[in-house]
Coordinates of C-alpha atoms in Angstrom, one line a residue:
X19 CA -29.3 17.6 -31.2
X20 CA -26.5 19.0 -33.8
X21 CA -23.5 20.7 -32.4
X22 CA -24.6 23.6 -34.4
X23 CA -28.3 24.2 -33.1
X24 CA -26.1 23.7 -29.6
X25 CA -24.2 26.0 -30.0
X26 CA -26.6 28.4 -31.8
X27 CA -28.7 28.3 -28.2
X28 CA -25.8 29.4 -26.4
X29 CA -25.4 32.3 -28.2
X30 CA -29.4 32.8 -27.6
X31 CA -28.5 32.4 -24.1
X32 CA -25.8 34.9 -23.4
X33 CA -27.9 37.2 -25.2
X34 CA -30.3 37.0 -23.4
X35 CA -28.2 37.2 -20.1
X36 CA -26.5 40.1 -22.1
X37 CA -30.0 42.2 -22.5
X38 CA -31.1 41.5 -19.4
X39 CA -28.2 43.4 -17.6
X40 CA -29.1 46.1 -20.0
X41 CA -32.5 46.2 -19.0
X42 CA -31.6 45.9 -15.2
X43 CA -28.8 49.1 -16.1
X44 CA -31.5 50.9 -18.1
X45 CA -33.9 50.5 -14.8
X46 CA -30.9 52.0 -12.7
X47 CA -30.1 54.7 -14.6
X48 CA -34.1 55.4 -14.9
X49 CA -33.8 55.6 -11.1
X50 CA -31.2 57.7 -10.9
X51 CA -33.2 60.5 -13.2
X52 CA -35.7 60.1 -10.0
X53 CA -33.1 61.0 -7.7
X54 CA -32.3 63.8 -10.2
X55 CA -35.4 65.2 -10.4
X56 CA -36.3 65.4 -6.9
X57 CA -33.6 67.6 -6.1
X58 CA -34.2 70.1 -8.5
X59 CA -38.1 70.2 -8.2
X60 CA -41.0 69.4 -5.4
X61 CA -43.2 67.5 -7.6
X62 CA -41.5 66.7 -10.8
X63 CA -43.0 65.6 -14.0
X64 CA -41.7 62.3 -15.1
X65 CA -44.3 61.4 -18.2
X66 CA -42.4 62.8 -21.0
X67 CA -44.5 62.5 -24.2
X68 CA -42.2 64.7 -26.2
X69 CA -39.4 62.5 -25.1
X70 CA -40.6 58.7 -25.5
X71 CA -41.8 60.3 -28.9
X72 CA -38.2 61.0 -29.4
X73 CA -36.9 57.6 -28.6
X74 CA -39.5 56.0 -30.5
X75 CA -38.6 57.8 -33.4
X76 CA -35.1 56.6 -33.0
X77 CA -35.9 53.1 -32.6
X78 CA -37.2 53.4 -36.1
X79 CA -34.6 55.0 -37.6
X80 CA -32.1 52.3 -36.4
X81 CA -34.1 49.6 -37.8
X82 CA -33.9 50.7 -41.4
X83 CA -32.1 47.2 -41.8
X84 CA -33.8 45.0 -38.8
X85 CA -35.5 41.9 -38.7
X86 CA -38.4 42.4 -36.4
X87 CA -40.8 45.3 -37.3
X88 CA -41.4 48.9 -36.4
X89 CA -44.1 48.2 -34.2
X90 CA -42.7 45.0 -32.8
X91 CA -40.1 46.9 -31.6
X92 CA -41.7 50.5 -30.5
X93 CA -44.3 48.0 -28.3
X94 CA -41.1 46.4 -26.6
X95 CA -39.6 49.8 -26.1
X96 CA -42.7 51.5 -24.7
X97 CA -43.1 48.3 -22.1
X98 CA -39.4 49.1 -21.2
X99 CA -40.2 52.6 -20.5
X100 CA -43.4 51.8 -19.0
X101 CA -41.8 49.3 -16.8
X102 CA -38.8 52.3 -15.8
X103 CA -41.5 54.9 -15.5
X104 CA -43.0 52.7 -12.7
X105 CA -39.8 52.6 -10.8
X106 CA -39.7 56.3 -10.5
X107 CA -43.6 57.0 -10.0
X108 CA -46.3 54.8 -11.2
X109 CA -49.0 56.7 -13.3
X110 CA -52.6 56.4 -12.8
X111 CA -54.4 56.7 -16.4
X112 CA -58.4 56.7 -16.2
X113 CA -59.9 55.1 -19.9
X114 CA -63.8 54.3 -20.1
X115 CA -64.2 50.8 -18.9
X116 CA -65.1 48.3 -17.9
X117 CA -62.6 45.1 -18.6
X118 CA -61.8 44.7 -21.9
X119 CA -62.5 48.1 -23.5
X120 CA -60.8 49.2 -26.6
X121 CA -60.2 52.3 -24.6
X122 CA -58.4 50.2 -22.3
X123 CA -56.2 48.5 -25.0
X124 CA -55.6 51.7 -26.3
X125 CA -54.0 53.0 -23.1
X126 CA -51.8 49.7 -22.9
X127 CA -51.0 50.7 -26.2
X128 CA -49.8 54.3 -25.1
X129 CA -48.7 53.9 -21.3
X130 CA -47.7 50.0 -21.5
X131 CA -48.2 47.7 -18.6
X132 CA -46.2 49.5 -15.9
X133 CA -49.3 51.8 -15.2
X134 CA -52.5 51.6 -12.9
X135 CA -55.0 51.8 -16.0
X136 CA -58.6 53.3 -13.7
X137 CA -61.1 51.7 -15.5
X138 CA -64.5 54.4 -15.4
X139 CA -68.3 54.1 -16.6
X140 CA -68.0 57.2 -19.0
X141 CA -66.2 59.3 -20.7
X142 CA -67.2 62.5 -18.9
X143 CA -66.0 60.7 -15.9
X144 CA -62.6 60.2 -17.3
X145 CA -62.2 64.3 -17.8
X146 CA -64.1 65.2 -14.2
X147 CA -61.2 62.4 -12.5
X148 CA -58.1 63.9 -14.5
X149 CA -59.2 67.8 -13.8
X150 CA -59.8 67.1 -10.2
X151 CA -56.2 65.7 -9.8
X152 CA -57.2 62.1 -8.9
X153 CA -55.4 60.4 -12.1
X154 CA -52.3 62.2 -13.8
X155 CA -53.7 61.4 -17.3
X156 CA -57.3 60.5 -19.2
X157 CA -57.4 58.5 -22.5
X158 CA -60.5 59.1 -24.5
X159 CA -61.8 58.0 -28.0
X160 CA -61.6 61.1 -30.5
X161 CA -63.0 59.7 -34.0
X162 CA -63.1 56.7 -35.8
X163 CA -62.4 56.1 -39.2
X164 CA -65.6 55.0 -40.4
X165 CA -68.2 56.3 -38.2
X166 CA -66.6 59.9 -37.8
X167 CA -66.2 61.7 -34.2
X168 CA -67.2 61.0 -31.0
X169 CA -69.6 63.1 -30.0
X170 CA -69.4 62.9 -26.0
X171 CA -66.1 63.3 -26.2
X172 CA -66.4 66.9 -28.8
X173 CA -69.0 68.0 -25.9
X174 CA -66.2 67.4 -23.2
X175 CA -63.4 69.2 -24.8
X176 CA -65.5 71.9 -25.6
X177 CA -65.5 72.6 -21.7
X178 CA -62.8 70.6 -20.5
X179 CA -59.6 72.6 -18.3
X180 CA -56.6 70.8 -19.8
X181 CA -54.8 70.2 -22.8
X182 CA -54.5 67.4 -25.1
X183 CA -50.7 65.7 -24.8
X184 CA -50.5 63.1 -27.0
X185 CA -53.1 60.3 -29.2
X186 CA -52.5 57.2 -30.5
X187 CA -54.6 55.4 -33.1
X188 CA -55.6 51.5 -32.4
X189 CA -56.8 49.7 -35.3
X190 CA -60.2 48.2 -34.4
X191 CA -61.0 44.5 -35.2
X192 CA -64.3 43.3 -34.1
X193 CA -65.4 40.1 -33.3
X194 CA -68.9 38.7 -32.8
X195 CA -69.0 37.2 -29.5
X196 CA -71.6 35.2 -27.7
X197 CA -72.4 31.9 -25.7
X198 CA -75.0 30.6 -28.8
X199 CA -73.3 27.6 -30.6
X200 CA -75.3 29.4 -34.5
X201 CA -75.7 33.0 -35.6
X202 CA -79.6 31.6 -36.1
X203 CA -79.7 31.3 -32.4
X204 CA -79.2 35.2 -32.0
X205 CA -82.3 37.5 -30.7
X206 CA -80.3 40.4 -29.6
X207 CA -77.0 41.8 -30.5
X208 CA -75.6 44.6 -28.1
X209 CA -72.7 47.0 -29.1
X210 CA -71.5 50.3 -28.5
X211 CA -73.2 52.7 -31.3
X212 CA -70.3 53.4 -32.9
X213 CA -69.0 49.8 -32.8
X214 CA -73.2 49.1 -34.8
X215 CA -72.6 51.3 -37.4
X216 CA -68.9 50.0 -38.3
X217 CA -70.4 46.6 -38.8
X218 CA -73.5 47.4 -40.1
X219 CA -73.4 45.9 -43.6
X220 CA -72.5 43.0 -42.1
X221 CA -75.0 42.8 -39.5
X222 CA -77.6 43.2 -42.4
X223 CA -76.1 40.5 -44.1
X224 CA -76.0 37.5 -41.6
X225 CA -77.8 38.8 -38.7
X226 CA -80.7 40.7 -40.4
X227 CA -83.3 38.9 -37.7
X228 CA -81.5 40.2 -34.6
X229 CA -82.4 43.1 -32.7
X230 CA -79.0 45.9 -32.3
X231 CA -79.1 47.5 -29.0
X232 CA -76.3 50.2 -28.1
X233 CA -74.8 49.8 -24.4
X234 CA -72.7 52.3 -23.3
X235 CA -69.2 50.1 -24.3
X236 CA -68.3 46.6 -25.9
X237 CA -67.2 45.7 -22.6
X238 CA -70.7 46.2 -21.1
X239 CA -72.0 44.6 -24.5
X240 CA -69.9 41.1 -23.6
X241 CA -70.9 41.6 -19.6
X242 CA -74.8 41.4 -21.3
X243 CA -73.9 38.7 -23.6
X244 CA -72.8 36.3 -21.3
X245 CA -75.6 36.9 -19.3
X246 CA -78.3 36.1 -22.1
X247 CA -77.6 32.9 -24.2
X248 CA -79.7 34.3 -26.8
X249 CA -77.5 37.5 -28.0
X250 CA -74.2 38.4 -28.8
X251 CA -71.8 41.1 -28.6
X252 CA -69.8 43.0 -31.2
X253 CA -66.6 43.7 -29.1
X254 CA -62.8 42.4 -29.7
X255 CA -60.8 39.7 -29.1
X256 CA -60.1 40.7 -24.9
X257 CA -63.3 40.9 -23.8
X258 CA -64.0 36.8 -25.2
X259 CA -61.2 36.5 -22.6
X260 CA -62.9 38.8 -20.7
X261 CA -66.3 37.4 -20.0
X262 CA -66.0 33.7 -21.4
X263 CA -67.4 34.2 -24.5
X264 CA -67.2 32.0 -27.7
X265 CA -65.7 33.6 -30.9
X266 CA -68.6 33.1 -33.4
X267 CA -66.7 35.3 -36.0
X268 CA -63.8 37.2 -36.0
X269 CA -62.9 40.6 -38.3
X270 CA -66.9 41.8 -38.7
X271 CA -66.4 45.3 -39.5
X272 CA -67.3 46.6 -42.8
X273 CA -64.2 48.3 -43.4
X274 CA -61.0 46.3 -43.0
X275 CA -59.1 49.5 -42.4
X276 CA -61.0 50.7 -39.7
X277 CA -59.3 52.5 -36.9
X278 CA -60.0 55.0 -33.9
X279 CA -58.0 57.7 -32.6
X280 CA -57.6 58.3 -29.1
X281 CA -56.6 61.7 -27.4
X282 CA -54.1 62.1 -24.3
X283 CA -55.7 64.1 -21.9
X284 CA -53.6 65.8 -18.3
X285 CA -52.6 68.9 -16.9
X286 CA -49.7 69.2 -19.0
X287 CA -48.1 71.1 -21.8
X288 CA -45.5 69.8 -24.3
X289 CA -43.0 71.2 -26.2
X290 CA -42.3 70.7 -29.4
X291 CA -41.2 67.7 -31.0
X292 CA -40.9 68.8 -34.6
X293 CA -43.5 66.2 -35.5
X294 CA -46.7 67.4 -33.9
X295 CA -50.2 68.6 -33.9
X296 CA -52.2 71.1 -32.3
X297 CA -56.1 70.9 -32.3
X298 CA -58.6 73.8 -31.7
X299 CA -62.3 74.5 -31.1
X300 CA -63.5 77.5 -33.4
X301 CA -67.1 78.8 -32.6
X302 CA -67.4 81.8 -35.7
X303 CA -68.5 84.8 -34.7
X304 CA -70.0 86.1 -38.2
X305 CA -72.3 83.2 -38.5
X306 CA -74.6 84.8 -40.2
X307 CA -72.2 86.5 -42.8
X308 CA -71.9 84.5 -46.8
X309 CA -68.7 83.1 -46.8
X310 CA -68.1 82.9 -43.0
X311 CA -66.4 79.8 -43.0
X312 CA -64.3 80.5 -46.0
X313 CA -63.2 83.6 -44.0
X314 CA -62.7 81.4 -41.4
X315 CA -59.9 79.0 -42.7
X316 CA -58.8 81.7 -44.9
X317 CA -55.6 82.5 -42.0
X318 CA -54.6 78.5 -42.9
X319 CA -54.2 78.8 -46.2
X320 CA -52.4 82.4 -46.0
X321 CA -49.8 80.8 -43.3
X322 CA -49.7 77.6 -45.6
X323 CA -50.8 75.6 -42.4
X324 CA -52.1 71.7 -43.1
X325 CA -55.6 70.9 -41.7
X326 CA -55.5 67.2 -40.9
X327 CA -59.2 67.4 -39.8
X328 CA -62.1 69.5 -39.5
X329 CA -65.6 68.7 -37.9
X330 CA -68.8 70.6 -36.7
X331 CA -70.5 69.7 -34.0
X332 CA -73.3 71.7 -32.2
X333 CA -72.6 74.0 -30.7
X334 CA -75.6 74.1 -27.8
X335 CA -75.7 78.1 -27.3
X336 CA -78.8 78.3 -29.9
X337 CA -80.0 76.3 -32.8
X338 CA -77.9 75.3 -35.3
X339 CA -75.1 77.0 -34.1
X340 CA -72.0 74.8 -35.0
X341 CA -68.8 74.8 -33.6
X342 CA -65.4 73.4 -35.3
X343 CA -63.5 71.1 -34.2
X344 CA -59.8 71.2 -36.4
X345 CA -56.0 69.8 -36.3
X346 CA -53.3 71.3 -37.9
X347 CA -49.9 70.3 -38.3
X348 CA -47.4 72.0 -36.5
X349 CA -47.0 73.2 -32.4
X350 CA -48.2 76.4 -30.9
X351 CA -45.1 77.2 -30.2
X352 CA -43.8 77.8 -33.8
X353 CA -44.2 81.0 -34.7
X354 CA -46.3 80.6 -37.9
X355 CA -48.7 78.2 -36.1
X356 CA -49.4 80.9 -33.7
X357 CA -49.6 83.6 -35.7
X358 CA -52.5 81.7 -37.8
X359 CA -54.1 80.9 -34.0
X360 CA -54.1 85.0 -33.6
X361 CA -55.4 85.4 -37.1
X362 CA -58.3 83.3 -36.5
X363 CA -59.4 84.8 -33.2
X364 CA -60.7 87.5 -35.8
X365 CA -63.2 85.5 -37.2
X366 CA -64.2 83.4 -34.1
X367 CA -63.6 82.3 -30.5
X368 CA -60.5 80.0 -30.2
X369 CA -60.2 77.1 -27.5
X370 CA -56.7 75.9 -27.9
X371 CA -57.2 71.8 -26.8
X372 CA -53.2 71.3 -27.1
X373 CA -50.1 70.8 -29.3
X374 CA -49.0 67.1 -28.9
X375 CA -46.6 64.7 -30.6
X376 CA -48.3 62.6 -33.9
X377 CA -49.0 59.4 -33.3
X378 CA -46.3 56.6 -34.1
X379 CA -47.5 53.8 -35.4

């Protein structure tokens, strides 16, 4: 070994030794914000979205001239935080299982390792768990890029008590999974429906004999697959891991930039952030009027508020009566924001589903 490469790994190693302390002092001082807390409040709040939002940003902004990359380094720093978090009260976060969900990766993602991720057979379980005080946060799949919005979820929030805190967005990578050595072997391929029509041009392509079945998750789609030698699963890379699948191909959907957005769900409010959202359920009240939605959104365009997204979605009161689903940029707190919110409450019942920090990478 040359004296320089020696020498090189000492460095590595006092570094090391040297960021290690810091973590241990970080840890500490996270610890000390416990003891703070509790002696100014019963029951504090210690999941800050507003603030990890805030250290994330400055993570970024220090890196202008770093060698790893943003998200290399916001994953490292939301494990840190997750791992302090723990030391002052662990979270219990709900997601729609089972092992090896997306849902599941996505609250990794969001919460890092340091929290007890509850693992639950539907989405509508995930809301009843967090209302009922049983898990401090919910994490549940809002839209997808290709396939559009998730309609058990739009049915939840249109009756849901609690607010939206925070989303993240997980890019989706699926992978054709299945115990078969051929794709000629395949009868059966099971998927969630959403996770079908994301691959479905490739599904027509090499697997136009198979029959597509939708399962309630990918997760239950690779439980089923490793049961029957004769089908597959479209799920990703986890849940191979998962259930002791093979890998018959990897990166199957039809659109390589496909992602999904995931919404934060708890009892809590946040305050602005400066770089936030607020989404809201509008059900018109002039249905019948020419030009009712026009009318509707008219308050957006008169307040020069950004819509991100708008969706309908039935509304279930009577026949094709639609609701709207929209997110605008900005927080309810800001005065312009809620003086469109008042504005529109002319035109149609508003639900206000939360103001949240944007996603970060």
């Amino acid at each position: 070994m040359s004296q320089d490469l020696s020498a090189i790994r000492q460095q590595i190693d006092k570094t090391d030794i040297e960021i290690q302390e810091l973590l241990n002092k970080r840890a500490q001082l996270a610890k000390q914000v416990a003891q703070a807390k509790y002696a100014e409040e019963e029951n504090p709040t210690f999941y800050r979205p507003e603030r990890e939002n805030q250290v994330l940003q400055n993570v970024i902004t220090r890196n202008k001239d770093g060698l790893l990359e943003d998200s290399t380094l916001t994953l490292l720093f939301r494990e840190i935080m997750s791992a302090c978090l723990a030391l002052q009260k662990k979270l219990r976060v709900g997601c729609l299982g089972p092992e090896g969900t997306y849902s599941q990766a996505a609250t990794f993602k969001q919460f890092g390792h340091g929290v007890d991720c509850i693992l639950l057979p539907t989405i509508p379980d995930v809301v009843k768990e967090v209302e009922a005080g049983n898990l401090q946060y919910g994490l549940v799949p809002v839209e997808n890029s290709t396939e559009g919005g998730i309609n058990q979820t739009l049915d939840c929030f249109a009756t849901m008590q609690l607010q939206i805190c925070g989303e993240v967005e997980l890019p989706i990578n699926h992978c054709l999974l299945s115990n078969a050595t051929q794709l000629s072997d395949i009868k059966i391929v099971y998927s969630h429906q959403q996770s079908l029509g994301q691959c479905r041009k490739w599904l027509e392509t090499h697997l136009p004999h198979a029959e597509k079945r939708a399962v309630a998750s990918n997760a239950e789609a690779a439980k089923l697959a490793e049961q029957n030698p004769d089908s597959a699963a479209i799920a990703g890379k986890i849940a191979a891991t998962t259930y002791d699948l093979r890998k018959l191909e990897e990166n199957i959907e039809d659109e390589p930039n496909n992602t999904t957005r995931f919404a934060v769900i708890s009892q809590q409010t946040v305050p602005p952030t400066g770089q936030d959202k607020t989404s809201l359920l509008l059900l018109p009240t002039h249905v019948e009027k020419a030009g009712s939605l026009f009318e509707l959104l008219q308050p957006l365009s008169d307040n020069q508020i950004n819509m991100t997204r708008i969706e309908s979605h039935p509304a279930k009161i009577e026949k094709w009566q639609y609701m709207f689903f929209i997110d605008i940029e900005g927080h309810q707190q800001e005065p312009t924001v809620n003086q469109t919110i008042e504005a529109l409450k002319s035109h149609a019942f508003v639900k206000l589903l939360g103001s949240y920090p944007k996603a970060i990478l």
